[in-house]
């Protein structure tokens, strides 16, 4: 609203011959406002804005109905659909009409009811990643974090990737660390675990390898709903805790040094007072959860089964997660299969085992069997010669070449 005094000044300045732009700058209003008041004359002492368009009660209900249904929560689409029904309204008017419903939906999405499980019932698992300086180099490290839902005991293992084999190896290592097996394992919808999650039907189709692993360990696989990471909030918090507490601001001489640090840190984490339970996880575990876990299998069960296809480089090495392993040099440029076990790496060519190595974990490291390079050309050491011939720098003397020529001559005469 423009005050009467401002309107009066606009008219006085106009009568004095001022232009619209100059008047607008003088009185602090828009140029179009000056034009409007000068056109309207004395009848327009005040600017009256049109009232905001409001939908009737039935129209509001229809807007909410469309927002919940065909418009899929989009106010712009609601506006268009209302126009098709003969109802004119701005997007802002529609937003006001559905505002309460939008707020209810948002609250339902973010609100979380803490779900507590019985001792030994559930273990939550998740992967996180963090860049860590190892031996002076920045390396991306993948961290599998497992948390017992009741006691909040925590386990973490570092990997150089997060394939299905890494998930299975990490989960099995967590069982061994806790000394028992829970009834179920809750993970997210990562591809190594879940092939398909139908949100509407509420069904999950797990990856076959993950299903077989869970059968071997007699645990039930569970998956949180898509985009509902809070379902496994305990391990989500655990991943953040590992990143911000265990590894934040720390450099390590090697991958092995980082692993040793994490082992020590896990013991410290189990001995802290947890912010939710107000108990030490280790005390809560020893008192109630340890006895509720089922015993570990009597025999070792397979954990890694994937074979990775690789092409042998010109230096007779194959790369797996930045670690390079040697193969016989005759296989250069050939395709091979690499099976990474817990302790060793086996390499196959045409179904035949051609190389076996201890598993390397140091990023950008090399694991080499010298026998794989036997027969390759090597520059021999240059021995000093008495003459000053230029051929000496190549490790040969004139006498060497003379002997070769003499042998060739004898063969020709024969």
Short mmCIF file of C-alpha atoms in Angstrom, two decimals:
data_model
loop_
_atom_site.label_atom_id
_atom_site.label_comp_id
_atom_site.label_asym_id
_atom_site.label_seq_id
_atom_site.Cartn_x
_atom_site.Cartn_y
_atom_site.Cartn_z
CA UNK A 1 0.00 0.00 0.00
CA UNK A 2 1.30 3.45 -0.98
CA UNK A 3 0.61 6.18 1.57
CA UNK A 4 -1.32 9.35 0.67
CA UNK A 5 1.74 11.53 1.26
CA UNK A 6 3.72 9.50 -1.30
CA UNK A 7 0.86 9.83 -3.80
CA UNK A 8 0.75 13.58 -3.24
CA UNK A 9 4.52 13.90 -3.86
CA UNK A 10 4.20 11.87 -7.06
CA UNK A 11 1.59 14.30 -8.39
CA UNK A 12 3.55 17.42 -7.33
CA UNK A 13 6.74 16.18 -9.01
CA UNK A 14 4.81 15.26 -12.14
CA UNK A 15 3.31 18.74 -12.32
CA UNK A 16 6.84 20.11 -11.98
CA UNK A 17 7.78 18.25 -15.16
CA UNK A 18 9.67 15.29 -13.68
CA UNK A 19 9.72 12.04 -15.66
CA UNK A 20 8.33 8.74 -14.36
CA UNK A 21 11.76 7.20 -13.80
CA UNK A 22 13.06 10.21 -11.87
CA UNK A 23 9.93 10.35 -9.70
CA UNK A 24 10.18 6.60 -8.95
CA UNK A 25 13.78 7.01 -7.77
CA UNK A 26 12.89 10.03 -5.67
CA UNK A 27 9.94 8.55 -3.75
CA UNK A 28 11.21 4.95 -3.69
CA UNK A 29 8.52 3.11 -5.64
CA UNK A 30 8.41 1.25 -8.96
CA UNK A 31 8.06 3.19 -12.21
CA UNK A 32 4.83 1.35 -13.06
CA UNK A 33 3.41 2.44 -9.70
CA UNK A 34 4.06 6.08 -10.61
CA UNK A 35 2.33 5.60 -13.96
CA UNK A 36 -0.67 3.90 -12.35
CA UNK A 37 -1.28 6.67 -9.84
CA UNK A 38 -0.87 9.43 -12.41
CA UNK A 39 -3.34 7.71 -14.74
CA UNK A 40 -5.88 7.10 -11.95
CA UNK A 41 -5.87 10.69 -10.74
CA UNK A 42 -7.30 11.62 -7.34
CA UNK A 43 -9.53 8.55 -7.19
CA UNK A 44 -6.50 6.34 -6.42
CA UNK A 45 -5.15 7.75 -3.16
CA UNK A 46 -4.16 4.24 -2.08
CA UNK A 47 -2.90 1.11 -3.82
CA UNK A 48 -5.16 -1.79 -2.98
CA UNK A 49 -3.77 -5.20 -3.80
CA UNK A 50 -6.18 -7.87 -4.99
CA UNK A 51 -7.07 -10.42 -2.39
CA UNK A 52 -5.32 -13.74 -2.67
CA UNK A 53 -7.34 -16.37 -4.52
CA UNK A 54 -8.71 -18.93 -2.10
CA UNK A 55 -10.17 -22.30 -2.92
CA UNK A 56 -13.52 -23.26 -1.46
CA UNK A 57 -13.79 -26.13 0.97
CA UNK A 58 -14.76 -28.63 -1.72
CA UNK A 59 -12.01 -27.34 -4.02
CA UNK A 60 -9.45 -27.70 -1.23
CA UNK A 61 -10.53 -31.28 -0.61
CA UNK A 62 -10.22 -31.98 -4.33
CA UNK A 63 -6.74 -30.44 -4.39
CA UNK A 64 -5.64 -32.69 -1.50
CA UNK A 65 -7.18 -35.70 -3.22
CA UNK A 66 -5.25 -34.99 -6.42
CA UNK A 67 -2.03 -34.30 -4.47
CA UNK A 68 -2.34 -37.70 -2.76
CA UNK A 69 -3.20 -39.50 -5.98
CA UNK A 70 -2.63 -38.61 -9.63
CA UNK A 71 -0.33 -35.64 -8.94
CA UNK A 72 1.99 -37.76 -6.77
CA UNK A 73 2.69 -34.92 -4.35
CA UNK A 74 3.39 -32.23 -6.99
CA UNK A 75 1.50 -28.94 -6.52
CA UNK A 76 2.22 -27.84 -10.11
CA UNK A 77 0.50 -30.96 -11.41
CA UNK A 78 -2.43 -30.37 -9.03
CA UNK A 79 -2.82 -26.87 -10.49
CA UNK A 80 -2.92 -28.27 -14.04
CA UNK A 81 -5.44 -30.97 -13.12
CA UNK A 82 -7.69 -28.43 -11.40
CA UNK A 83 -7.60 -26.24 -14.50
CA UNK A 84 -8.83 -29.22 -16.52
CA UNK A 85 -11.78 -29.38 -14.14
CA UNK A 86 -12.49 -25.66 -14.56
CA UNK A 87 -10.90 -24.45 -11.31
CA UNK A 88 -8.42 -21.59 -11.70
CA UNK A 89 -5.76 -21.26 -8.98
CA UNK A 90 -2.10 -20.35 -8.73
CA UNK A 91 0.55 -22.81 -7.62
CA UNK A 92 0.91 -20.90 -4.35
CA UNK A 93 -2.85 -21.21 -3.75
CA UNK A 94 -2.62 -24.97 -4.29
CA UNK A 95 0.38 -25.18 -1.96
CA UNK A 96 -1.61 -23.45 0.78
CA UNK A 97 -4.50 -25.86 0.24
CA UNK A 98 -2.34 -28.98 0.61
CA UNK A 99 0.10 -27.54 3.17
CA UNK A 100 -1.26 -29.51 6.12
CA UNK A 101 -1.21 -32.75 4.16
CA UNK A 102 2.36 -32.08 3.02
CA UNK A 103 3.40 -31.51 6.60
CA UNK A 104 1.75 -34.78 7.73
CA UNK A 105 3.54 -36.75 5.00
CA UNK A 106 6.90 -35.16 5.83
CA UNK A 107 6.52 -35.92 9.52
CA UNK A 108 5.65 -39.54 8.73
CA UNK A 109 8.77 -39.84 6.58
CA UNK A 110 11.24 -38.41 9.07
CA UNK A 111 9.70 -39.63 12.32
CA UNK A 112 11.47 -42.68 13.72
CA UNK A 113 10.33 -45.04 16.44
CA UNK A 114 13.34 -46.72 18.00
CA UNK A 115 12.96 -50.48 17.62
CA UNK A 116 14.75 -52.58 20.19
CA UNK A 117 15.47 -56.24 19.52
CA UNK A 118 15.94 -59.13 21.89
CA UNK A 119 19.46 -60.27 22.81
CA UNK A 120 20.99 -62.28 19.98
CA UNK A 121 18.15 -61.49 17.61
CA UNK A 122 19.75 -59.16 15.07
CA UNK A 123 23.01 -57.85 13.69
CA UNK A 124 22.99 -54.80 11.39
CA UNK A 125 25.64 -54.40 8.68
CA UNK A 126 26.60 -51.62 6.31
CA UNK A 127 29.51 -50.38 4.22
CA UNK A 128 31.00 -46.91 4.35
CA UNK A 129 33.97 -45.40 2.57
CA UNK A 130 36.63 -42.93 3.57
CA UNK A 131 39.82 -41.56 2.09
CA UNK A 132 42.78 -42.36 4.32
CA UNK A 133 46.46 -41.53 3.96
CA UNK A 134 48.45 -44.78 3.88
CA UNK A 135 52.21 -44.63 3.46
CA UNK A 136 52.00 -41.07 2.22
CA UNK A 137 49.32 -41.82 -0.40
CA UNK A 138 45.61 -41.01 -0.17
CA UNK A 139 43.64 -44.24 -0.62
CA UNK A 140 39.90 -44.86 -0.66
CA UNK A 141 39.15 -47.47 1.99
CA UNK A 142 35.86 -49.36 2.27
CA UNK A 143 34.70 -50.10 5.82
CA UNK A 144 32.30 -52.89 6.70
CA UNK A 145 30.66 -52.07 10.04
CA UNK A 146 28.56 -54.58 11.97
CA UNK A 147 26.62 -53.79 15.16
CA UNK A 148 24.77 -56.17 17.47
CA UNK A 149 21.40 -54.46 17.81
CA UNK A 150 20.87 -55.25 21.49
CA UNK A 151 24.26 -54.67 23.10
CA UNK A 152 25.64 -52.22 20.47
CA UNK A 153 28.93 -54.07 20.29
CA UNK A 154 30.69 -52.96 17.14
CA UNK A 155 32.92 -54.64 14.56
CA UNK A 156 34.74 -52.99 11.64
CA UNK A 157 36.94 -54.38 8.89
CA UNK A 158 38.64 -52.46 6.09
CA UNK A 159 38.66 -53.57 2.44
CA UNK A 160 39.86 -52.18 -0.86
CA UNK A 161 36.46 -52.83 -2.49
CA UNK A 162 32.91 -53.76 -1.51
CA UNK A 163 32.03 -56.68 -3.76
CA UNK A 164 29.84 -59.56 -2.66
CA UNK A 165 32.88 -61.49 -1.46
CA UNK A 166 33.89 -58.55 0.72
CA UNK A 167 30.40 -58.40 2.27
CA UNK A 168 30.46 -62.12 3.05
CA UNK A 169 34.01 -62.13 4.39
CA UNK A 170 33.27 -59.13 6.61
CA UNK A 171 30.00 -60.52 8.00
CA UNK A 172 31.60 -63.91 8.71
CA UNK A 173 34.51 -62.16 10.45
CA UNK A 174 31.97 -60.26 12.58
CA UNK A 175 30.36 -63.55 13.67
CA UNK A 176 33.77 -64.86 14.69
CA UNK A 177 34.62 -61.59 16.48
CA UNK A 178 31.40 -61.71 18.52
CA UNK A 179 31.83 -65.43 19.18
CA UNK A 180 28.40 -66.44 17.92
CA UNK A 181 25.71 -66.12 15.28
CA UNK A 182 22.52 -64.01 15.64
CA UNK A 183 19.17 -65.07 14.19
CA UNK A 184 19.05 -62.44 11.46
CA UNK A 185 21.27 -60.01 9.56
CA UNK A 186 19.81 -56.66 8.48
CA UNK A 187 21.49 -54.89 5.57
CA UNK A 188 20.57 -52.30 3.00
CA UNK A 189 19.69 -52.72 -0.67
CA UNK A 190 23.26 -52.93 -1.95
CA UNK A 191 23.56 -54.87 -5.20
CA UNK A 192 25.74 -57.65 -3.70
CA UNK A 193 22.88 -58.36 -1.27
CA UNK A 194 19.61 -57.53 -3.03
CA UNK A 195 18.62 -58.18 -6.66
CA UNK A 196 15.21 -56.52 -6.41
CA UNK A 197 13.14 -54.77 -3.73
CA UNK A 198 9.48 -54.20 -4.65
CA UNK A 199 8.47 -51.30 -2.44
CA UNK A 200 4.74 -51.51 -3.19
CA UNK A 201 4.45 -55.27 -2.78
CA UNK A 202 6.84 -55.30 0.16
CA UNK A 203 8.87 -58.18 -1.28
CA UNK A 204 12.64 -58.64 -1.54
CA UNK A 205 14.60 -60.89 -3.89
CA UNK A 206 18.08 -61.40 -2.45
CA UNK A 207 21.22 -62.12 -4.45
CA UNK A 208 21.70 -65.93 -4.77
CA UNK A 209 25.23 -65.84 -3.36
CA UNK A 210 24.00 -63.89 -0.31
CA UNK A 211 21.16 -66.37 0.18
CA UNK A 212 23.58 -69.33 0.05
CA UNK A 213 25.89 -67.61 2.53
CA UNK A 214 23.03 -67.02 4.96
CA UNK A 215 21.94 -70.66 4.61
CA UNK A 216 25.46 -71.82 5.40
CA UNK A 217 25.49 -69.74 8.59
CA UNK A 218 21.79 -70.42 9.36
CA UNK A 219 20.80 -66.75 9.57
CA UNK A 220 17.81 -64.97 8.04
CA UNK A 221 18.65 -62.11 5.63
CA UNK A 222 16.69 -58.88 6.04
CA UNK A 223 16.74 -55.67 4.02
CA UNK A 224 15.60 -52.22 5.06
CA UNK A 225 13.07 -50.42 2.89
CA UNK A 226 14.39 -48.38 -0.07
CA UNK A 227 15.40 -44.87 1.04
CA UNK A 228 14.72 -45.85 4.65
CA UNK A 229 18.26 -46.04 5.98
CA UNK A 230 17.00 -45.25 9.49
CA UNK A 231 15.63 -48.81 9.60
CA UNK A 232 19.22 -49.84 10.29
CA UNK A 233 20.07 -46.74 12.25
CA UNK A 234 22.39 -48.52 14.67
CA UNK A 235 24.88 -49.45 11.99
CA UNK A 236 24.36 -46.11 10.17
CA UNK A 237 25.49 -44.43 13.38
CA UNK A 238 28.28 -46.98 13.67
CA UNK A 239 29.65 -46.09 10.23
CA UNK A 240 29.70 -42.40 11.14
CA UNK A 241 31.34 -43.22 14.46
CA UNK A 242 34.12 -45.18 12.74
CA UNK A 243 34.77 -42.41 10.21
CA UNK A 244 34.72 -39.55 12.69
CA UNK A 245 36.34 -41.24 15.66
CA UNK A 246 38.47 -44.17 14.56
CA UNK A 247 40.00 -42.73 11.39
CA UNK A 248 39.44 -38.98 11.37
CA UNK A 249 42.69 -37.03 11.06
CA UNK A 250 44.90 -40.11 11.26
CA UNK A 251 47.68 -41.23 8.90
CA UNK A 252 49.04 -44.77 8.80
CA UNK A 253 52.30 -46.23 7.55
CA UNK A 254 50.48 -49.10 5.83
CA UNK A 255 47.18 -50.89 5.42
CA UNK A 256 48.33 -53.39 8.03
CA UNK A 257 49.00 -50.57 10.51
CA UNK A 258 45.47 -49.29 9.96
CA UNK A 259 44.04 -52.78 10.57
CA UNK A 260 45.99 -53.05 13.83
CA UNK A 261 44.67 -49.65 14.89
CA UNK A 262 41.07 -50.69 14.18
CA UNK A 263 41.45 -53.83 16.31
CA UNK A 264 42.59 -51.72 19.25
CA UNK A 265 39.91 -49.10 18.60
CA UNK A 266 37.10 -51.73 18.60
CA UNK A 267 38.04 -52.74 22.14
CA UNK A 268 37.92 -49.10 23.22
CA UNK A 269 34.55 -48.59 21.50
CA UNK A 270 33.05 -51.58 23.32
CA UNK A 271 34.27 -50.16 26.64
CA UNK A 272 32.71 -46.69 26.23
CA UNK A 273 29.33 -45.77 27.74
CA UNK A 274 26.81 -45.83 24.91
CA UNK A 275 24.69 -42.71 24.49
CA UNK A 276 21.40 -44.61 24.09
CA UNK A 277 21.70 -47.56 26.48
CA UNK A 278 23.84 -45.63 29.03
CA UNK A 279 25.85 -48.82 29.48
CA UNK A 280 29.10 -50.14 28.15
CA UNK A 281 28.34 -52.37 25.13
CA UNK A 282 30.72 -55.02 26.45
CA UNK A 283 28.91 -55.17 29.81
CA UNK A 284 25.52 -55.43 28.15
CA UNK A 285 26.87 -58.13 25.82
CA UNK A 286 28.41 -60.24 28.58
CA UNK A 287 25.34 -59.97 30.76
CA UNK A 288 22.56 -60.73 28.30
CA UNK A 289 23.57 -61.20 24.67
CA UNK A 290 26.55 -63.53 24.69
CA UNK A 291 24.52 -66.53 25.82
CA UNK A 292 21.75 -65.71 23.34
CA UNK A 293 24.02 -66.02 20.30
CA UNK A 294 24.13 -69.42 18.63
CA UNK A 295 27.47 -71.27 18.43
CA UNK A 296 29.79 -70.81 15.48
CA UNK A 297 29.92 -73.67 12.93
CA UNK A 298 32.26 -76.49 13.88
CA UNK A 299 33.99 -76.33 10.50
CA UNK A 300 35.11 -73.36 8.44
CA UNK A 301 32.54 -72.30 5.86
CA UNK A 302 33.29 -70.77 2.45
CA UNK A 303 33.13 -66.98 2.38
CA UNK A 304 34.60 -65.92 -0.96
CA UNK A 305 33.64 -67.58 -4.24
CA UNK A 306 33.82 -64.98 -6.96
CA UNK A 307 36.30 -65.24 -9.82
CA UNK A 308 37.35 -61.95 -11.39
CA UNK A 309 38.31 -61.77 -15.05
CA UNK A 310 41.54 -59.94 -15.77
CA UNK A 311 43.89 -59.41 -18.72
CA UNK A 312 47.59 -59.94 -18.10
CA UNK A 313 49.59 -56.75 -18.61
CA UNK A 314 52.85 -56.57 -20.54
CA UNK A 315 54.82 -56.86 -17.30
CA UNK A 316 53.14 -60.23 -16.55
CA UNK A 317 51.03 -58.78 -13.72
CA UNK A 318 47.28 -58.66 -13.09
CA UNK A 319 45.59 -55.96 -11.02
CA UNK A 320 43.02 -56.67 -8.30
CA UNK A 321 41.90 -53.68 -6.22
CA UNK A 322 45.20 -51.87 -6.92
CA UNK A 323 47.28 -54.88 -5.77
CA UNK A 324 49.23 -56.54 -8.63
CA UNK A 325 50.01 -60.26 -8.80
CA UNK A 326 52.45 -62.01 -11.15
CA UNK A 327 51.68 -64.83 -13.58
CA UNK A 328 54.00 -66.78 -15.92
CA UNK A 329 55.26 -64.37 -18.57
CA UNK A 330 54.02 -66.59 -21.40
CA UNK A 331 50.48 -65.42 -20.49
CA UNK A 332 51.09 -61.75 -21.30
CA UNK A 333 47.98 -60.27 -22.99
CA UNK A 334 46.00 -63.41 -22.16
CA UNK A 335 42.74 -63.42 -20.16
CA UNK A 336 42.82 -65.11 -16.77
CA UNK A 337 40.49 -65.62 -13.80
CA UNK A 338 41.52 -64.48 -10.33
CA UNK A 339 40.03 -65.97 -7.18
CA UNK A 340 40.75 -63.90 -4.08
CA UNK A 341 40.51 -65.95 -0.89
CA UNK A 342 40.88 -64.84 2.70
CA UNK A 343 44.58 -65.66 2.81
CA UNK A 344 45.62 -66.46 -0.75
CA UNK A 345 45.02 -65.49 -4.36
CA UNK A 346 44.77 -68.15 -7.05
CA UNK A 347 44.96 -67.38 -10.76
CA UNK A 348 43.55 -69.67 -13.48
CA UNK A 349 44.06 -69.76 -17.24
CA UNK A 350 41.77 -71.90 -19.37
CA UNK A 351 40.57 -73.59 -16.18
CA UNK A 352 44.10 -74.52 -15.07
CA UNK A 353 45.76 -73.10 -11.96
CA UNK A 354 48.81 -71.10 -13.07
CA UNK A 355 49.71 -69.02 -9.99
CA UNK A 356 49.16 -68.96 -6.23
CA UNK A 357 50.09 -66.00 -4.03
CA UNK A 358 49.63 -64.86 -0.46
CA UNK A 359 46.86 -62.26 -0.50
CA UNK A 360 48.21 -58.72 -0.56
CA UNK A 361 46.40 -55.86 1.10
CA UNK A 362 48.76 -52.95 0.69
CA UNK A 363 47.33 -50.56 -1.93
CA UNK A 364 49.46 -50.30 -5.10
CA UNK A 365 51.67 -53.14 -3.88
CA UNK A 366 53.11 -56.03 -5.93
CA UNK A 367 53.15 -59.72 -5.07
CA UNK A 368 55.65 -61.46 -7.36
CA UNK A 369 56.91 -65.01 -7.82
CA UNK A 370 60.39 -64.64 -9.43
CA UNK A 371 59.90 -67.93 -11.26
CA UNK A 372 57.20 -66.30 -13.37
CA UNK A 373 59.83 -64.04 -14.95
CA UNK A 374 62.47 -66.69 -15.67
CA UNK A 375 63.59 -66.66 -19.27
CA UNK A 376 62.89 -63.00 -19.83
CA UNK A 377 65.80 -60.89 -21.22
CA UNK A 378 67.88 -59.17 -18.59
CA UNK A 379 70.68 -56.65 -19.17
CA UNK A 380 73.90 -58.13 -17.90
CA UNK A 381 76.35 -56.15 -15.84
CA UNK A 382 79.00 -54.28 -17.82
CA UNK A 383 82.49 -55.28 -16.86
CA UNK A 384 85.36 -52.85 -17.39
CA UNK A 385 87.68 -53.63 -20.33
CA UNK A 386 91.24 -52.61 -20.86
CA UNK A 387 90.87 -51.05 -24.30
CA UNK A 388 89.21 -47.74 -24.79
CA UNK A 389 87.01 -48.91 -27.64
CA UNK A 390 83.55 -47.34 -27.88
CA UNK A 391 82.16 -50.88 -28.02
CA UNK A 392 83.19 -51.33 -24.41
CA UNK A 393 80.18 -49.38 -23.20
CA UNK A 394 78.00 -52.18 -24.61
CA UNK A 395 79.88 -54.83 -22.66
CA UNK A 396 81.72 -56.15 -25.74
CA UNK A 397 85.29 -55.85 -27.04
CA UNK A 398 86.74 -56.10 -30.56
CA UNK A 399 88.09 -59.57 -29.72
CA UNK A 400 84.50 -60.77 -29.07
CA UNK A 401 83.36 -59.69 -32.50
CA UNK A 402 86.52 -61.10 -34.16
CA UNK A 403 85.81 -64.50 -32.65
CA UNK A 404 82.28 -64.48 -34.03
CA UNK A 405 83.50 -63.55 -37.51
CA UNK A 406 86.15 -66.31 -37.42
CA UNK A 407 83.51 -68.93 -36.46
CA UNK A 408 81.27 -67.84 -39.32
CA UNK A 409 84.17 -68.11 -41.76
CA UNK A 410 84.98 -71.66 -40.67
CA UNK A 411 81.32 -72.72 -41.09
CA UNK A 412 81.29 -71.23 -44.59
CA UNK A 413 84.45 -73.11 -45.58
CA UNK A 414 83.00 -76.37 -44.32
#
